[in-house]
């Protein structure tokens, strides 16, 4: 997901030390992580730590931006002005989350352009969940309830991530995500207390979004390439399976409250463990979505590329404006400096 340049050592931040010095830096870094100190952009960090952060944060940022599409699809068709205003604000929040996250990734020495290029040319991953279609209004409820619900479960622990800029971005994002989750649940509650047709629509949305929501947490721990190291570095605080279990434990009673059925024949509450036992997601479907073969992968990327091209004039205008301001500041600075020298009697 990251450029070759980042695979190499960054000589400004990660100089080539002698072996002993390198070992002592790693030791100091590990001690700081163990002591729950935040690692900040100018601190020394192992290049593999930097690399995994760029990978995870940029994948997260791309997910927020691509994640605007399934819900954006319903802004013009929301059933009331109130619903429209709320949905518009939510989709706008997701754009903001993407921007905080790109900014956090940039502190690691990668440019936003580079990250966006990786998304647009298909090298970068984004969350599997956003490759499913939103077929009815109930899907907007299901996304808020289940997708934002899963996102919160995964992201609250990221507020304690060892990398300062990512942790701080997550605090704000999580506050907004909890509003999102509640608005989704409220849509589901309204539908499930409505007519038979509305209740059926809510059930159909739960049927289609349940398993993809469970897949959001990533592969089983035994198949997770990065979990062990990311947990040792305190980037991740819980494993994929632990978070998936927490999500199921919290969400099943909510489905019961809604009077909806979770589409899993193996689901049952285990009195002895105090947890729900649940069935196996279709991991071949997950793998296919990651390979770009999900129902909407092609559509999502095509739309993103089109939006990027359409926005070229905005980026050009912003760059021209920034260059003009920089030139004005230099002129102003020289004039000011000259005046100061005159006042001080210097030539
Ligand atoms: N989709 O070794 P692990 C949201 C990849 S934001 C696609 O377990 P890791 C808000 C993984 O990248 C949703 N790929 O990886 C919203 C790796 O491939 P790589 C996004 C996935 O990083 C709501 C490989 O599989 N949230 O919903 C997925 O330790 C509504 C092996 O996996 C975040 O990004 C997946 N589901 O754990 C927005 C949260 N799962 O890179 C709009 C931050 C795994 O080696 C509307 N990210 N892969 O090629 C994380 O917590 C972690 O990155 C995980 C994956 C848990 C997603």
Short mmCIF file of C-alpha atoms and ligand atoms in Angstrom, two decimals:
data_model
loop_
_atom_site.label_atom_id
_atom_site.label_comp_id
_atom_site.label_asym_id
_atom_site.label_seq_id
_atom_site.Cartn_x
_atom_site.Cartn_y
_atom_site.Cartn_z
CA UNK A 1 0.00 0.00 0.00
CA UNK A 2 2.92 2.32 0.54
CA UNK A 3 5.56 3.48 -1.88
CA UNK A 4 8.89 1.87 -2.40
CA UNK A 5 10.40 5.04 -0.93
CA UNK A 6 8.83 4.24 2.42
CA UNK A 7 10.18 0.72 2.34
CA UNK A 8 13.62 2.32 2.37
CA UNK A 9 14.98 4.08 5.41
CA UNK A 10 14.08 7.75 5.73
CA UNK A 11 17.50 9.29 6.44
CA UNK A 12 15.96 12.33 8.17
CA UNK A 13 14.12 10.27 10.74
CA UNK A 14 15.55 6.83 10.62
CA UNK A 15 19.29 7.25 10.05
CA UNK A 16 21.55 4.26 9.52
CA UNK A 17 23.11 3.82 12.92
CA UNK A 18 25.81 1.40 13.92
CA UNK A 19 24.31 -1.89 15.12
CA UNK A 20 24.76 -1.07 18.81
CA UNK A 21 23.21 2.37 18.43
CA UNK A 22 20.36 0.85 16.44
CA UNK A 23 19.72 -1.74 19.12
CA UNK A 24 19.66 0.92 21.80
CA UNK A 25 17.17 3.00 19.80
CA UNK A 26 14.89 0.01 19.38
CA UNK A 27 15.19 -0.73 23.09
CA UNK A 28 14.31 2.87 24.00
CA UNK A 29 11.39 2.79 21.54
CA UNK A 30 10.07 -0.46 23.03
CA UNK A 31 10.38 0.97 26.54
CA UNK A 32 8.42 4.05 25.57
CA UNK A 33 5.67 1.94 23.99
CA UNK A 34 5.56 -0.30 27.07
CA UNK A 35 5.29 2.78 29.30
CA UNK A 36 2.28 3.97 27.25
CA UNK A 37 4.13 7.07 26.02
CA UNK A 38 2.88 8.39 22.70
CA UNK A 39 5.27 8.21 19.76
CA UNK A 40 5.24 11.53 17.90
CA UNK A 41 6.20 12.30 14.28
CA UNK A 42 9.72 13.55 15.00
CA UNK A 43 10.57 10.71 17.36
CA UNK A 44 12.73 7.86 16.16
CA UNK A 45 10.70 4.80 15.22
CA UNK A 46 11.51 1.50 13.50
CA UNK A 47 10.85 1.68 9.79
CA UNK A 48 8.49 -1.32 10.01
CA UNK A 49 6.39 0.54 12.61
CA UNK A 50 6.19 3.55 10.28
CA UNK A 51 5.31 1.28 7.37
CA UNK A 52 2.48 -0.52 9.15
CA UNK A 53 1.04 2.78 10.36
CA UNK A 54 1.06 4.25 6.86
CA UNK A 55 -0.63 1.08 5.61
CA UNK A 56 -3.33 1.00 8.28
CA UNK A 57 -4.02 4.75 8.50
CA UNK A 58 -4.19 5.22 4.74
CA UNK A 59 -6.43 2.17 4.33
CA UNK A 60 -8.63 3.65 7.01
CA UNK A 61 -8.67 7.08 5.29
CA UNK A 62 -9.57 5.51 1.93
CA UNK A 63 -12.38 3.58 3.65
CA UNK A 64 -13.89 6.79 4.97
CA UNK A 65 -13.78 8.43 1.54
CA UNK A 66 -15.06 5.44 -0.45
CA UNK A 67 -17.54 4.85 2.38
CA UNK A 68 -19.30 8.10 1.44
CA UNK A 69 -20.63 6.49 -1.73
CA UNK A 70 -23.12 3.86 -0.53
CA UNK A 71 -24.87 6.40 1.70
CA UNK A 72 -24.40 9.35 -0.66
CA UNK A 73 -26.51 7.27 -3.03
CA UNK A 74 -29.55 7.93 -0.80
CA UNK A 75 -29.20 11.66 -0.06
CA UNK A 76 -31.61 12.68 -2.81
CA UNK A 77 -34.05 9.90 -1.91
CA UNK A 78 -34.16 10.18 1.90
CA UNK A 79 -37.81 9.94 3.00
CA UNK A 80 -38.04 13.36 4.71
CA UNK A 81 -36.21 16.66 4.90
CA UNK A 82 -34.99 15.77 8.42
CA UNK A 83 -33.59 12.43 7.23
CA UNK A 84 -31.96 14.18 4.27
CA UNK A 85 -30.28 16.81 6.47
CA UNK A 86 -29.02 14.16 8.90
CA UNK A 87 -27.69 11.92 6.13
CA UNK A 88 -26.00 14.83 4.40
CA UNK A 89 -24.26 15.76 7.66
CA UNK A 90 -23.19 12.15 8.22
CA UNK A 91 -21.69 11.75 4.77
CA UNK A 92 -19.91 15.07 5.23
CA UNK A 93 -18.53 13.79 8.57
CA UNK A 94 -17.04 10.79 6.75
CA UNK A 95 -15.21 13.15 4.40
CA UNK A 96 -13.84 14.96 7.45
CA UNK A 97 -12.67 11.66 8.95
CA UNK A 98 -10.83 10.89 5.73
CA UNK A 99 -9.10 14.25 5.89
CA UNK A 100 -8.00 13.87 9.55
CA UNK A 101 -6.64 10.44 8.69
CA UNK A 102 -4.77 11.53 5.55
CA UNK A 103 -3.26 14.33 7.66
CA UNK A 104 -2.21 11.78 10.32
CA UNK A 105 -0.62 9.59 7.62
CA UNK A 106 1.24 12.58 6.20
CA UNK A 107 3.03 13.08 9.54
CA UNK A 108 4.81 9.80 8.74
CA UNK A 109 6.54 11.28 5.70
CA UNK A 110 4.22 10.21 2.91
CA UNK A 111 2.31 12.68 0.74
CA UNK A 112 -1.42 12.75 0.31
CA UNK A 113 -0.99 12.67 -3.48
CA UNK A 114 0.95 9.44 -3.20
CA UNK A 115 -1.73 7.86 -1.02
CA UNK A 116 -4.55 9.00 -3.28
CA UNK A 117 -2.69 7.65 -6.33
CA UNK A 118 -2.41 4.26 -4.61
CA UNK A 119 -6.17 4.25 -4.07
CA UNK A 120 -7.02 5.35 -7.59
CA UNK A 121 -4.72 2.89 -9.33
CA UNK A 122 -6.07 0.02 -7.23
CA UNK A 123 -2.90 -0.71 -5.20
CA UNK A 124 -4.40 0.36 -1.87
CA UNK A 125 -7.04 -1.52 0.06
CA UNK A 126 -10.10 0.00 1.68
CA UNK A 127 -12.69 -1.68 3.89
CA UNK A 128 -14.47 -4.60 2.23
CA UNK A 129 -17.84 -3.38 3.55
CA UNK A 130 -18.10 -0.50 1.09
CA UNK A 131 -18.24 -2.83 -1.89
CA UNK A 132 -21.84 -3.80 -1.15
CA UNK A 133 -24.82 -1.93 -2.64
CA UNK A 134 -27.44 0.12 -0.77
CA UNK A 135 -30.66 -1.17 -2.30
CA UNK A 136 -33.32 0.31 0.00
CA UNK A 137 -33.68 3.08 2.57
CA UNK A 138 -33.35 0.46 5.32
CA UNK A 139 -29.76 -0.08 4.16
CA UNK A 140 -28.98 3.41 5.42
CA UNK A 141 -30.28 2.37 8.84
CA UNK A 142 -28.33 -0.90 8.70
CA UNK A 143 -25.10 0.91 7.74
CA UNK A 144 -25.40 3.34 10.65
CA UNK A 145 -26.34 0.63 13.12
CA UNK A 146 -24.02 -2.18 11.99
CA UNK A 147 -21.21 -0.60 9.96
CA UNK A 148 -20.71 2.42 12.20
CA UNK A 149 -21.31 0.12 15.18
CA UNK A 150 -18.52 -2.20 14.00
CA UNK A 151 -16.33 0.81 13.20
CA UNK A 152 -16.75 2.15 16.75
CA UNK A 153 -15.95 -1.22 18.29
CA UNK A 154 -12.74 -1.32 16.26
CA UNK A 155 -11.84 2.34 16.65
CA UNK A 156 -12.40 3.11 20.35
CA UNK A 157 -9.26 1.09 21.19
CA UNK A 158 -7.40 3.00 18.44
CA UNK A 159 -7.84 6.15 20.57
CA UNK A 160 -5.14 4.52 22.74
CA UNK A 161 -2.90 3.70 19.77
CA UNK A 162 0.80 4.29 20.51
CA UNK A 163 1.16 6.74 17.60
CA UNK A 164 0.01 10.16 18.83
CA UNK A 165 -1.46 11.71 15.65
CA UNK A 166 -3.52 8.60 14.86
CA UNK A 167 -4.76 8.27 18.46
CA UNK A 168 -5.81 11.93 18.60
CA UNK A 169 -7.60 11.77 15.24
CA UNK A 170 -9.51 8.75 16.48
CA UNK A 171 -10.87 10.55 19.56
CA UNK A 172 -12.76 13.01 17.42
CA UNK A 173 -13.78 10.43 14.85
CA UNK A 174 -15.25 8.13 17.52
CA UNK A 175 -17.39 10.91 18.97
CA UNK A 176 -18.93 11.48 15.56
CA UNK A 177 -19.26 7.76 14.83
CA UNK A 178 -21.38 7.29 17.92
CA UNK A 179 -23.91 9.83 16.59
CA UNK A 180 -23.85 7.92 13.30
CA UNK A 181 -24.54 4.62 15.01
CA UNK A 182 -27.49 6.07 16.89
CA UNK A 183 -29.05 7.65 13.81
CA UNK A 184 -28.80 4.25 12.06
CA UNK A 185 -30.39 2.45 14.98
CA UNK A 186 -33.15 5.05 15.09
CA UNK A 187 -33.94 4.46 11.40
CA UNK A 188 -34.09 0.70 12.09
CA UNK A 189 -36.30 1.26 15.14
CA UNK A 190 -38.73 3.42 13.14
CA UNK A 191 -38.93 0.84 10.35
CA UNK A 192 -39.25 -2.13 12.66
CA UNK A 193 -42.12 -0.43 14.54
CA UNK A 194 -43.76 0.55 11.24
CA UNK A 195 -45.88 -1.32 8.70
CA UNK A 196 -45.27 -4.96 7.80
CA UNK A 197 -43.59 -3.81 4.60
CA UNK A 198 -41.26 -1.50 6.54
CA UNK A 199 -40.39 -4.23 9.01
CA UNK A 200 -39.65 -6.60 6.13
CA UNK A 201 -37.40 -3.96 4.61
CA UNK A 202 -35.48 -3.66 7.90
CA UNK A 203 -35.13 -7.45 8.15
CA UNK A 204 -33.91 -7.67 4.55
CA UNK A 205 -31.25 -5.03 5.24
CA UNK A 206 -30.08 -6.90 8.35
CA UNK A 207 -29.94 -10.13 6.32
CA UNK A 208 -27.67 -8.54 3.73
CA UNK A 209 -25.40 -6.45 6.01
CA UNK A 210 -24.87 -8.81 8.97
CA UNK A 211 -22.15 -11.03 7.51
CA UNK A 212 -20.27 -8.26 5.66
CA UNK A 213 -20.28 -6.31 8.96
CA UNK A 214 -18.63 -9.26 10.74
CA UNK A 215 -16.01 -9.42 7.98
CA UNK A 216 -15.07 -5.77 8.58
CA UNK A 217 -13.01 -6.93 11.58
CA UNK A 218 -10.65 -8.74 9.24
CA UNK A 219 -9.58 -12.37 8.97
CA UNK A 220 -9.42 -14.77 11.92
CA UNK A 221 -6.48 -14.13 14.22
CA UNK A 222 -4.82 -17.26 12.86
CA UNK A 223 -4.89 -15.73 9.35
CA UNK A 224 -4.11 -12.14 10.35
CA UNK A 225 -0.68 -11.16 9.05
CA UNK A 226 -0.22 -8.00 11.06
CA UNK A 227 -2.11 -8.44 14.34
CA UNK A 228 0.64 -9.90 16.49
CA UNK A 229 3.20 -7.23 15.67
CA UNK A 230 0.62 -4.41 15.70
CA UNK A 231 -0.53 -5.51 19.15
CA UNK A 232 3.06 -5.68 20.41
CA UNK A 233 3.51 -2.10 19.20
CA UNK A 234 0.17 -1.12 20.80
CA UNK A 235 -1.24 0.07 17.50
CA UNK A 236 -3.99 -2.53 17.87
CA UNK A 237 -5.19 -3.25 21.42
CA UNK A 238 -7.47 -6.17 20.62
CA UNK A 239 -7.29 -8.88 17.99
CA UNK A 240 -9.72 -9.14 15.08
CA UNK A 241 -11.56 -12.09 16.67
CA UNK A 242 -11.82 -10.39 20.07
CA UNK A 243 -13.42 -7.31 18.52
CA UNK A 244 -15.76 -9.39 16.36
CA UNK A 245 -16.95 -11.24 19.48
CA UNK A 246 -17.51 -7.97 21.37
CA UNK A 247 -19.53 -6.66 18.41
CA UNK A 248 -21.75 -9.74 18.29
CA UNK A 249 -22.27 -9.65 22.07
CA UNK A 250 -23.41 -6.03 21.94
CA UNK A 251 -25.42 -6.18 18.72
CA UNK A 252 -27.53 -9.34 19.10
CA UNK A 253 -29.56 -7.91 22.02
CA UNK A 254 -30.11 -4.75 19.94
CA UNK A 255 -31.52 -6.90 17.11
CA UNK A 256 -33.80 -8.59 19.63
CA UNK A 257 -35.00 -5.20 20.84
CA UNK A 258 -35.80 -4.31 17.23
CA UNK A 259 -37.71 -7.57 16.85
CA UNK A 260 -35.42 -8.62 13.99
CA UNK A 261 -33.74 -11.96 13.43
CA UNK A 262 -29.97 -12.20 13.04
CA UNK A 263 -29.47 -14.38 9.94
CA UNK A 264 -27.33 -17.02 11.64
CA UNK A 265 -28.76 -20.48 12.44
CA UNK A 266 -25.81 -21.25 14.71
CA UNK A 267 -26.27 -18.19 16.90
CA UNK A 268 -26.87 -18.98 20.57
CA UNK A 269 -26.02 -17.51 23.95
CA UNK A 270 -23.56 -19.52 25.98
CA UNK A 271 -24.46 -19.15 29.68
CA UNK A 272 -21.10 -20.47 30.84
CA UNK A 273 -18.94 -18.01 28.89
CA UNK A 274 -21.43 -15.13 28.83
CA UNK A 275 -20.82 -14.76 25.10
CA UNK A 276 -22.76 -15.51 21.94
CA UNK A 277 -21.58 -18.41 19.82
CA UNK A 278 -21.98 -17.54 16.16
CA UNK A 279 -21.49 -19.04 12.71
CA UNK A 280 -18.64 -18.63 10.28
CA UNK A 281 -18.65 -15.75 7.78
CA UNK A 282 -18.07 -16.79 4.17
CA UNK A 283 -14.34 -16.15 3.97
CA UNK A 284 -14.22 -16.97 0.27
CA UNK A 285 -16.57 -14.02 -0.28
CA UNK A 286 -14.27 -11.83 1.83
CA UNK A 287 -11.25 -12.90 -0.24
CA UNK A 288 -13.12 -12.19 -3.47
CA UNK A 289 -14.07 -8.69 -2.30
CA UNK A 290 -10.42 -8.02 -1.38
CA UNK A 291 -9.38 -9.19 -4.86
CA UNK A 292 -11.69 -6.54 -6.32
CA UNK A 293 -14.50 -8.95 -7.21
CA UNK A 294 -17.19 -7.71 -4.82
CA UNK A 295 -20.56 -6.48 -6.10
CA UNK A 296 -19.51 -2.82 -6.26
CA UNK A 297 -15.66 -2.70 -6.31
CA UNK A 298 -15.44 -1.54 -9.94
CA UNK A 299 -18.25 1.00 -9.52
CA UNK A 300 -16.74 2.47 -6.33
CA UNK A 301 -13.31 3.00 -7.86
CA UNK A 302 -14.68 4.31 -11.15
CA UNK A 303 -16.78 6.84 -9.24
CA UNK A 304 -13.81 7.89 -7.08
CA UNK A 305 -11.62 8.37 -10.17
CA UNK A 306 -14.30 10.45 -11.85
CA UNK A 307 -14.73 12.61 -8.73
CA UNK A 308 -10.95 13.05 -8.53
CA UNK A 309 -10.76 14.18 -12.17
CA UNK A 310 -13.73 16.50 -11.73
CA UNK A 311 -11.99 18.08 -8.74
CA UNK A 312 -8.74 18.80 -10.61
CA UNK A 313 -9.66 22.45 -11.11
CA UNK A 314 -10.23 22.89 -7.36
CA UNK A 315 -6.77 21.51 -6.56
CA UNK A 316 -5.20 23.74 -9.24
CA UNK A 317 -7.01 26.80 -7.92
CA UNK A 318 -5.96 26.00 -4.33
CA UNK A 319 -2.33 25.61 -5.42
CA UNK A 320 -2.42 28.88 -7.39
CA UNK A 321 -3.92 30.65 -4.38
CA UNK A 322 -1.33 29.17 -2.01
CA UNK A 323 1.51 30.21 -4.36
CA UNK A 324 0.09 33.73 -4.59
CA UNK A 325 -0.18 34.00 -0.81
CA UNK A 326 3.35 32.66 -0.33
CA UNK A 327 4.66 35.30 -2.80
CA UNK A 328 2.76 38.07 -0.97
CA UNK A 329 4.14 36.90 2.37
CA UNK A 330 7.72 36.95 1.04
CA UNK A 331 7.23 40.50 -0.34
CA UNK A 332 5.69 41.61 2.91
CA UNK A 333 8.48 39.97 4.92
CA UNK A 334 11.20 41.75 2.90
CA UNK A 335 9.51 45.12 3.25
CA UNK A 336 9.07 44.58 6.95
CA UNK A 337 12.70 43.45 7.33
CA UNK A 338 14.00 46.45 5.40
CA UNK A 339 11.95 48.82 7.56
CA UNK A 340 13.32 47.21 10.71
CA UNK A 341 16.92 47.60 9.53
CA UNK A 342 16.30 51.26 8.68
CA UNK A 343 14.75 51.86 12.11
CA UNK A 344 17.75 50.21 13.77
CA UNK A 345 20.16 52.36 11.74
CA UNK A 346 21.53 49.42 9.73
CA UNK A 347 22.23 49.78 5.99
N1 LIG B 1 -11.34 -4.92 4.31
O1 LIG B 1 -3.37 -8.74 9.22
P1 LIG B 1 -4.74 -8.19 9.14
C1 LIG B 1 -15.74 2.95 8.77
C2 LIG B 1 -6.63 -6.77 5.01
S1 LIG B 1 -14.05 2.85 8.60
C3 LIG B 1 -10.28 -4.86 3.49
O2 LIG B 1 -5.69 -8.59 10.18
P2 LIG B 1 -4.67 -5.47 10.14
C4 LIG B 1 -16.35 4.29 9.05
C5 LIG B 1 -5.51 -6.05 5.74
O3 LIG B 1 -5.39 -4.73 5.30
C6 LIG B 1 -13.74 1.16 8.21
N2 LIG B 1 -9.07 -5.36 3.82
O4 LIG B 1 -4.64 -6.58 9.00
C7 LIG B 1 -17.47 4.52 8.13
C8 LIG B 1 -4.32 -6.93 5.38
O5 LIG B 1 -3.93 -6.65 4.02
P3 LIG B 1 -2.53 -5.88 3.67
C9 LIG B 1 -12.29 0.93 8.10
C10 LIG B 1 -8.97 -5.94 5.04
O6 LIG B 1 -4.37 -4.19 9.49
C11 LIG B 1 -18.73 4.05 8.42
C12 LIG B 1 -4.93 -8.30 5.34
O7 LIG B 1 -6.33 -8.14 5.12
N3 LIG B 1 -11.72 0.87 9.41
O8 LIG B 1 -16.35 1.97 8.65
C13 LIG B 1 -10.03 -6.00 5.94
O9 LIG B 1 -3.84 -5.88 11.32
C14 LIG B 1 -19.78 4.29 7.54
C15 LIG B 1 -4.66 -9.09 6.62
O10 LIG B 1 -5.39 -8.55 7.72
C16 LIG B 1 -10.39 0.82 9.58
O11 LIG B 1 -9.64 0.85 8.64
C17 LIG B 1 -11.26 -5.46 5.54
N4 LIG B 1 -12.36 -5.49 6.31
O12 LIG B 1 -6.20 -5.49 10.65
C18 LIG B 1 -17.26 5.25 6.97
C19 LIG B 1 -9.92 0.77 11.01
N5 LIG B 1 -9.60 -6.63 7.05
O13 LIG B 1 -2.70 -4.46 4.20
C20 LIG B 1 -18.33 5.50 6.09
C21 LIG B 1 -8.43 0.71 11.15
C22 LIG B 1 -8.31 -6.95 6.85
O14 LIG B 1 -1.42 -6.62 4.37
C23 LIG B 1 -19.58 5.01 6.39
N6 LIG B 1 -7.90 -0.52 10.67
N7 LIG B 1 -7.93 -6.55 5.63
O15 LIG B 1 -2.46 -5.92 2.17
C24 LIG B 1 -7.78 -1.65 11.45
O16 LIG B 1 -8.17 -1.68 12.59
C25 LIG B 1 -7.10 -2.84 10.83
O17 LIG B 1 -6.37 -2.41 9.70
C26 LIG B 1 -8.07 -3.99 10.44
C27 LIG B 1 -7.26 -5.10 9.78
C28 LIG B 1 -8.74 -4.55 11.67
C29 LIG B 1 -9.13 -3.51 9.44
#
